[in-house]
Short mmCIF file of C-alpha atoms in Angstrom, two decimals:
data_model
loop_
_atom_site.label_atom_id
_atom_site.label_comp_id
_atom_site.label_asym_id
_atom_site.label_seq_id
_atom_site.Cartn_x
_atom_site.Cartn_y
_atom_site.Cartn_z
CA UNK A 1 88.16 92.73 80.22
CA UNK A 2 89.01 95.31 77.39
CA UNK A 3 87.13 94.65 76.83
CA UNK A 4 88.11 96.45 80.53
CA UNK A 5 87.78 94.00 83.37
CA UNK A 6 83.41 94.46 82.94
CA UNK A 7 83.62 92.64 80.28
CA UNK A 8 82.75 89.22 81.79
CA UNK A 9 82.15 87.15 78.24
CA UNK A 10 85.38 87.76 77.15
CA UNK A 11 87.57 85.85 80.37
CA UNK A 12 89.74 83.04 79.97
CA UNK A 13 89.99 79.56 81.15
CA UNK A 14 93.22 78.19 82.45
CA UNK A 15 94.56 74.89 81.60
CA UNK A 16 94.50 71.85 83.94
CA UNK A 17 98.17 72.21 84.56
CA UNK A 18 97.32 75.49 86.18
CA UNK A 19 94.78 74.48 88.00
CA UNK A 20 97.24 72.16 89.77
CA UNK A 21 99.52 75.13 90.96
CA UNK A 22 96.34 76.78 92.15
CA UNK A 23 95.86 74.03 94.16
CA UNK A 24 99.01 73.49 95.49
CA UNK A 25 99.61 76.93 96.63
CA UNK A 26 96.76 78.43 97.53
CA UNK A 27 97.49 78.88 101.22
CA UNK A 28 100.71 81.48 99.98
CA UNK A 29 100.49 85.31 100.97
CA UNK A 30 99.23 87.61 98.02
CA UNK A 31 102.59 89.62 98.59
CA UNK A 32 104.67 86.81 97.92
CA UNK A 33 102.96 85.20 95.25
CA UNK A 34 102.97 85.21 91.50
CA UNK A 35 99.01 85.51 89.76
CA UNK A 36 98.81 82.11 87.63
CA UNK A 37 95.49 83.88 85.99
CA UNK A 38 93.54 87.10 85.70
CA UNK A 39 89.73 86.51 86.60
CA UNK A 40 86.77 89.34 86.46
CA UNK A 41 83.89 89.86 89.28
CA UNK A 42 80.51 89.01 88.65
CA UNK A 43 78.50 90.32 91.88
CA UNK A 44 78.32 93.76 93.53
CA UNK A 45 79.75 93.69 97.15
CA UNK A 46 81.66 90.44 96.71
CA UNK A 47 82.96 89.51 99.84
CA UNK A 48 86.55 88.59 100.17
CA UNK A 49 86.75 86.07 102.88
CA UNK A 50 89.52 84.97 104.76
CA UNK A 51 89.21 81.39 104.48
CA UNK A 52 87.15 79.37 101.62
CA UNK A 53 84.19 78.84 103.71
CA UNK A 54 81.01 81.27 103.87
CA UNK A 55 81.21 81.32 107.99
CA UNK A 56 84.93 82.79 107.47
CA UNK A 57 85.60 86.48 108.17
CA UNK A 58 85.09 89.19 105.82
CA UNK A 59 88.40 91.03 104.64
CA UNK A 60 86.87 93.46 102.16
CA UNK A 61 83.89 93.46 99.68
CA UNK A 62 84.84 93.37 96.23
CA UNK A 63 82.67 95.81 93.47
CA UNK A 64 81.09 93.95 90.52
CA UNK A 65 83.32 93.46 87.39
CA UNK A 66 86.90 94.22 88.46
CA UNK A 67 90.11 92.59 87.80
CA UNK A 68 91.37 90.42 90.05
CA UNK A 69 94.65 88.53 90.38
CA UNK A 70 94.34 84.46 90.84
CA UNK A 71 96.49 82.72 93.13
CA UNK A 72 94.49 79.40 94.03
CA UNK A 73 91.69 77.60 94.01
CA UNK A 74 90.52 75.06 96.78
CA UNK A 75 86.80 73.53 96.45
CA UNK A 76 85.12 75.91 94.24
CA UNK A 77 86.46 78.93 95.54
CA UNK A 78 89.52 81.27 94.27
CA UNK A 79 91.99 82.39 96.28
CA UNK A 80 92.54 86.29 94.43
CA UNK A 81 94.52 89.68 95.39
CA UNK A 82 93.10 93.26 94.59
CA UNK A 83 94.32 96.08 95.78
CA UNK A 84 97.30 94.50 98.33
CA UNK A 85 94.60 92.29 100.48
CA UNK A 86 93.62 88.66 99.57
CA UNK A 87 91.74 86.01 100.32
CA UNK A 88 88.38 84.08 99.12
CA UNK A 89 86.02 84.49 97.08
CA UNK A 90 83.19 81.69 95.43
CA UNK A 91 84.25 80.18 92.32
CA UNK A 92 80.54 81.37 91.25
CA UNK A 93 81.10 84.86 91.37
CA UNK A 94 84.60 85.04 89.60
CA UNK A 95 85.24 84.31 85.76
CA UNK A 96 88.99 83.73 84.40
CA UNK A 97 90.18 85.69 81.79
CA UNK A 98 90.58 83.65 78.42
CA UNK A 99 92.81 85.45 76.08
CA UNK A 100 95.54 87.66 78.80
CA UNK A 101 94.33 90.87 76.88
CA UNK A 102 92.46 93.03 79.39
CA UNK A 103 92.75 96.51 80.92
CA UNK A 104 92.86 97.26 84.99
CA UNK A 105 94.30 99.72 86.82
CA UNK A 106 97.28 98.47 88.85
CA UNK A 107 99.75 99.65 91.53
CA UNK A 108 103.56 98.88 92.00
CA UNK A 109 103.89 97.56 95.59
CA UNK A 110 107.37 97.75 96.16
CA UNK A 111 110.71 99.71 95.84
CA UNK A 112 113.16 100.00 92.40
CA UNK A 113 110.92 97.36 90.69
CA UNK A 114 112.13 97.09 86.95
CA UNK A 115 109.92 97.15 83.93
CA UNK A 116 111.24 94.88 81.72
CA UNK A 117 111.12 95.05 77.29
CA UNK A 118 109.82 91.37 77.73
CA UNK A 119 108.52 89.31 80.11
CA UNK A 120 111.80 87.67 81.13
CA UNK A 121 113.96 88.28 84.50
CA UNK A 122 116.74 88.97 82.38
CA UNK A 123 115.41 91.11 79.81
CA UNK A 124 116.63 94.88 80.04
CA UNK A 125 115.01 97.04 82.32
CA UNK A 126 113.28 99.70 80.76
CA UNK A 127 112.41 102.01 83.85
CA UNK A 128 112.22 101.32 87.19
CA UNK A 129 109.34 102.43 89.47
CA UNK A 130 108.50 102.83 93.11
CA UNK A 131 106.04 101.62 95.64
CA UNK A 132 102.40 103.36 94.81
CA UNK A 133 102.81 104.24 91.57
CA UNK A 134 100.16 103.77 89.45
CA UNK A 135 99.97 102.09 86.37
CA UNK A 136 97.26 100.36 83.47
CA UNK A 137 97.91 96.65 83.27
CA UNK A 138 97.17 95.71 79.76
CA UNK A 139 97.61 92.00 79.77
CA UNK A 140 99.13 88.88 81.42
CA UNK A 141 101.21 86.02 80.30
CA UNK A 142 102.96 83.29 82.50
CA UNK A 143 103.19 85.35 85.66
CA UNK A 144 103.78 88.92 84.11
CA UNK A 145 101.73 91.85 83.35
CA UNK A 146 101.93 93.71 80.47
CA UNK A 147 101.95 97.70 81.84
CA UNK A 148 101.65 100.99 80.65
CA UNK A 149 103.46 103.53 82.88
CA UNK A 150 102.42 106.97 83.52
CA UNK A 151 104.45 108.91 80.98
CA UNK A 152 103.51 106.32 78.19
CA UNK A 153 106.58 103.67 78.88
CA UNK A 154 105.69 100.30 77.71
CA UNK A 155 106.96 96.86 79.16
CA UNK A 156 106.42 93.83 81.78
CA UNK A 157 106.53 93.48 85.53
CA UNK A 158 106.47 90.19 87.64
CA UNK A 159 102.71 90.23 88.61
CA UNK A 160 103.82 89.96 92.51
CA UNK A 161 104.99 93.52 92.11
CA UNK A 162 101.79 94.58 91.40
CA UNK A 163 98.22 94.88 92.41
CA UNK A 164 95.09 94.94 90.77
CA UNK A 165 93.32 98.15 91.83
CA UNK A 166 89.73 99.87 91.36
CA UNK A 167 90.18 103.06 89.44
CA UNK A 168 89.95 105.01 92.36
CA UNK A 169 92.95 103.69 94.03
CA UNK A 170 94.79 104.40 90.85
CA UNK A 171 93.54 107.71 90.63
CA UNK A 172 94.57 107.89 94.59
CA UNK A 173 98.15 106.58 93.54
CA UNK A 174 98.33 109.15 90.86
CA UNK A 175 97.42 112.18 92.70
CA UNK A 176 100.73 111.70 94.97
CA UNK A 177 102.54 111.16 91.81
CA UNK A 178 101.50 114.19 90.43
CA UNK A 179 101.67 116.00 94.11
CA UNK A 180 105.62 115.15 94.03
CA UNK A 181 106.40 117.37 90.95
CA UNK A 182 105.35 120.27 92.60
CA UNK A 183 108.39 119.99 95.67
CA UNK A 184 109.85 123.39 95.98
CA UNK A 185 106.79 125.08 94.58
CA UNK A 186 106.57 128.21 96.74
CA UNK A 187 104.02 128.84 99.10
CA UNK A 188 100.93 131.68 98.38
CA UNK A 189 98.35 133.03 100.51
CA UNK A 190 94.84 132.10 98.54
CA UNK A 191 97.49 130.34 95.62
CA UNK A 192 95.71 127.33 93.64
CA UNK A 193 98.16 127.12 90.63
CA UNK A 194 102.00 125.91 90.01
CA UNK A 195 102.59 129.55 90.44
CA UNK A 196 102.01 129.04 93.95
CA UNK A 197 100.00 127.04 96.71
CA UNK A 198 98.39 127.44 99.86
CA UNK A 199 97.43 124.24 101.59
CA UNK A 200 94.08 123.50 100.44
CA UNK A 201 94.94 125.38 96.99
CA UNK A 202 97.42 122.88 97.22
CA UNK A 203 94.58 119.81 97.56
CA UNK A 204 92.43 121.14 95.37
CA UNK A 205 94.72 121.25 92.11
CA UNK A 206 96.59 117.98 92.45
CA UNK A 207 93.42 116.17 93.02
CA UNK A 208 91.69 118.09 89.94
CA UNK A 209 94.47 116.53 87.81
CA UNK A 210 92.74 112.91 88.40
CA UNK A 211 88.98 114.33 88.57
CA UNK A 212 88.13 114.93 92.13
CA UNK A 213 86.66 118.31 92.35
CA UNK A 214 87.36 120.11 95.97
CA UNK A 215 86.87 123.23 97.37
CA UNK A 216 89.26 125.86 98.44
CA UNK A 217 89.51 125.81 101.98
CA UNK A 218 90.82 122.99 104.48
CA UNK A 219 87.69 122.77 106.38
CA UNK A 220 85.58 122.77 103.15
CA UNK A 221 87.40 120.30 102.12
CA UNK A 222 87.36 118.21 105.34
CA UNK A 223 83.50 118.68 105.64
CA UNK A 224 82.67 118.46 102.08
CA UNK A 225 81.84 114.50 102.53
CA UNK A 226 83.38 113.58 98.99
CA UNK A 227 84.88 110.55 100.50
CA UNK A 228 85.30 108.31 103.60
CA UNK A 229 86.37 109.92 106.82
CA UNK A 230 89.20 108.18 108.84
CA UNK A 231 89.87 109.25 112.32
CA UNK A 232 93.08 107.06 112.95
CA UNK A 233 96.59 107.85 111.45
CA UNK A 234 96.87 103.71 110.99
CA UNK A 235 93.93 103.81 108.36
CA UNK A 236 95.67 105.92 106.10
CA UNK A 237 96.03 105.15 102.66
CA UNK A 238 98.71 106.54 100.00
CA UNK A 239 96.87 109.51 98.20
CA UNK A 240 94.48 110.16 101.32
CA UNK A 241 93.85 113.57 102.15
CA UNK A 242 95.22 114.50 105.41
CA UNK A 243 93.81 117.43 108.19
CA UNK A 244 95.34 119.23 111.01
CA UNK A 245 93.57 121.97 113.62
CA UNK A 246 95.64 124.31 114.85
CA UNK A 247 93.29 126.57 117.55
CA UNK A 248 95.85 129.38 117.50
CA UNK A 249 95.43 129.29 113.60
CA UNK A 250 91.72 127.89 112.84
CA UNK A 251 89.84 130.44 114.00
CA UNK A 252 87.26 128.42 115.12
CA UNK A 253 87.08 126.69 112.40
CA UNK A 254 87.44 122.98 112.20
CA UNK A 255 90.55 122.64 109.99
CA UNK A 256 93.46 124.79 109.67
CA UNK A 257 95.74 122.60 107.03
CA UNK A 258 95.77 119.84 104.60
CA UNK A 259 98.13 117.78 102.75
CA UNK A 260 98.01 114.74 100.61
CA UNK A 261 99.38 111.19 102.33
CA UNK A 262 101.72 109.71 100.66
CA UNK A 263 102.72 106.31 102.65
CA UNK A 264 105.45 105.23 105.56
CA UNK A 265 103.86 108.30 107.74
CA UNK A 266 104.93 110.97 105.53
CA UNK A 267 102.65 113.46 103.74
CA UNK A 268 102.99 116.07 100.88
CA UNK A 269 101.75 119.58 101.49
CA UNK A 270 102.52 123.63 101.01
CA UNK A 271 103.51 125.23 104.17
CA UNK A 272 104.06 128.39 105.22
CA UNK A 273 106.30 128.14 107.60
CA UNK A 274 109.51 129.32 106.79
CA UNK A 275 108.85 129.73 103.86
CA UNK A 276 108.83 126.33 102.72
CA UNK A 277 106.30 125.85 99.91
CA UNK A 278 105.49 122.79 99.43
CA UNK A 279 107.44 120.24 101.45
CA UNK A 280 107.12 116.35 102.76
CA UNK A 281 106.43 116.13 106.16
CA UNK A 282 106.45 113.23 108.77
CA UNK A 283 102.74 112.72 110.99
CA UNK A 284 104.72 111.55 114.08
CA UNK A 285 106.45 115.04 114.28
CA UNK A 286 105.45 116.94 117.42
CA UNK A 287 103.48 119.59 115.66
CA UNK A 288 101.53 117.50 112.98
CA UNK A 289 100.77 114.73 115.63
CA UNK A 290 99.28 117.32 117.99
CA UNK A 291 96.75 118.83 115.73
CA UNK A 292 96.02 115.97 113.33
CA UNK A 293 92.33 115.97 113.04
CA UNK A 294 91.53 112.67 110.54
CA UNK A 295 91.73 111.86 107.13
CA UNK A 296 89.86 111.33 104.04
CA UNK A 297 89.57 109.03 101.32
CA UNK A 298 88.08 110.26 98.03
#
């Protein structure tokens, strides 16, 4: 794996005592349980099934050589998290890490998690980070991950506080992290820079930050099919790009604002109304839940 997580050769085996605790727990949720191993992905569109049988349902397809958290193992199968789902997926297709010194994009799933100096409950906290931020997971030893935080901090988390991610759900992750450090900015007609946004100028230079090139205009962006279109509010994804028509504003056109999700039903984006520049604003309000039009993943 970093060898990065393509690097299938390099993957470890775990020890028969592991292999037990696989075993033994691998019924457990992914979100309450801590990775025993790190495997890598061997086949394109992997599918993650819900049970460890090839008739059981489909919860996602996995891409070919990413990182995966381990969590059991039950008659040739693994049971694995990636990216907060988990389930099943064929022994065949998966090999385990061998030396815990790998790189993968991660993401903290919860609230006030500590990074630690070592990977010990009670070592000193270092920072302390928030649900969706996003993070490189440099190794893993005895239920921790080694991470590297955004701003270059160094220590360990519990590996139940985080999941394995592709890089574009890090890159996702980090576009509302960067979004967030622009609150306050004031708003601009036609404004693309931290001197001043409009809404899609808004878009367009957080998500340049991570290397997503969009136009400058909310129904350009909407229609520009860089990503996945999602029509329901309950498919959103932190770091989704969000849409809204307005008919009094639009113009006939088929957006009239955008704004970047950021989780919980809120969203980040530069209004003009009032004044505000660029706010956080709530999808169930009356005015955003009349006129939201979809939203897209890139």
């Amino acid at each position: 794996m970093k060898h990065r997580a393509g690097k299938a050769a390099g993957m470890f085996a775990l020890s028969a005592a592991m292999t037990m605790l696989l075993a033994a727990t691998a019924s457990v949720s992914a979100a309450d349980q801590i990775a025993i191993g790190v495997g890598c992905t061997t086949g394109s569109s992997l599918r993650l099934r819900a049970e460890a049988s090839t008739t059981s349902s489909v919860v996602t397809q996995l891409d070919k050589s990413v990182a995966v958290s381990i969590l059991g193992k039950q008659d040739g199968w693994y049971y694995v998290g990636f990216d907060g789902k988990s389930g099943y997926v064929s022994a065949e297709y998966v090999i385990e890490d061998q030396d815990g010194i790998f790189t993968a994009p991660g993401r903290v799933n919860g609230d006030g998690v500590n990074v630690r100096a070592s990977a010990d409950p009670d070592a000193a906290a270092v920072a302390t980070v928030n649900k969706d931020t996003a993070l490189t997971v440099d190794g893993f030893a005895d239920g921790w991950y080694a991470v590297t935080c955004q701003y270059g901090t160094t220590g360990y988390i519990r590996s139940d506080f985080v999941d394995l991610t592709s890089d574009d759900a890090a890159s996702a992750s980090g576009a509302v992290d960067i979004a967030k450090q622009y609150l306050g900015t004031r708003y601009v007609y036609g404004g693309s820079s931290p001197k001043g946004f409009d809404c899609s100028g808004f878009t367009m230079y957080v998500f340049k930050q991570v290397g997503v090139s969009l136009p400058h205009s909310a129904t350009s962006q909407w229609q520009s099919g860089k990503g996945q279109k999602l029509y329901s509010a309950s498919e959103l994804q932190s770091g989704d790009l969000v849409f809204f028509n307005d008919p009094s504003r639009s113009k006939g056109k088929a957006c009239s604002h955008a704004g970047i999700y950021m989780g919980g039903g809120q969203f980040i984006h530069a209004s003009s109304a009032n004044s505000g520049g660029v706010i956080v604003s709530t999808l169930s309000s009356g005015y955003y839940n009349t006129y939201f039009v979809g939203g897209m993943r890139v």
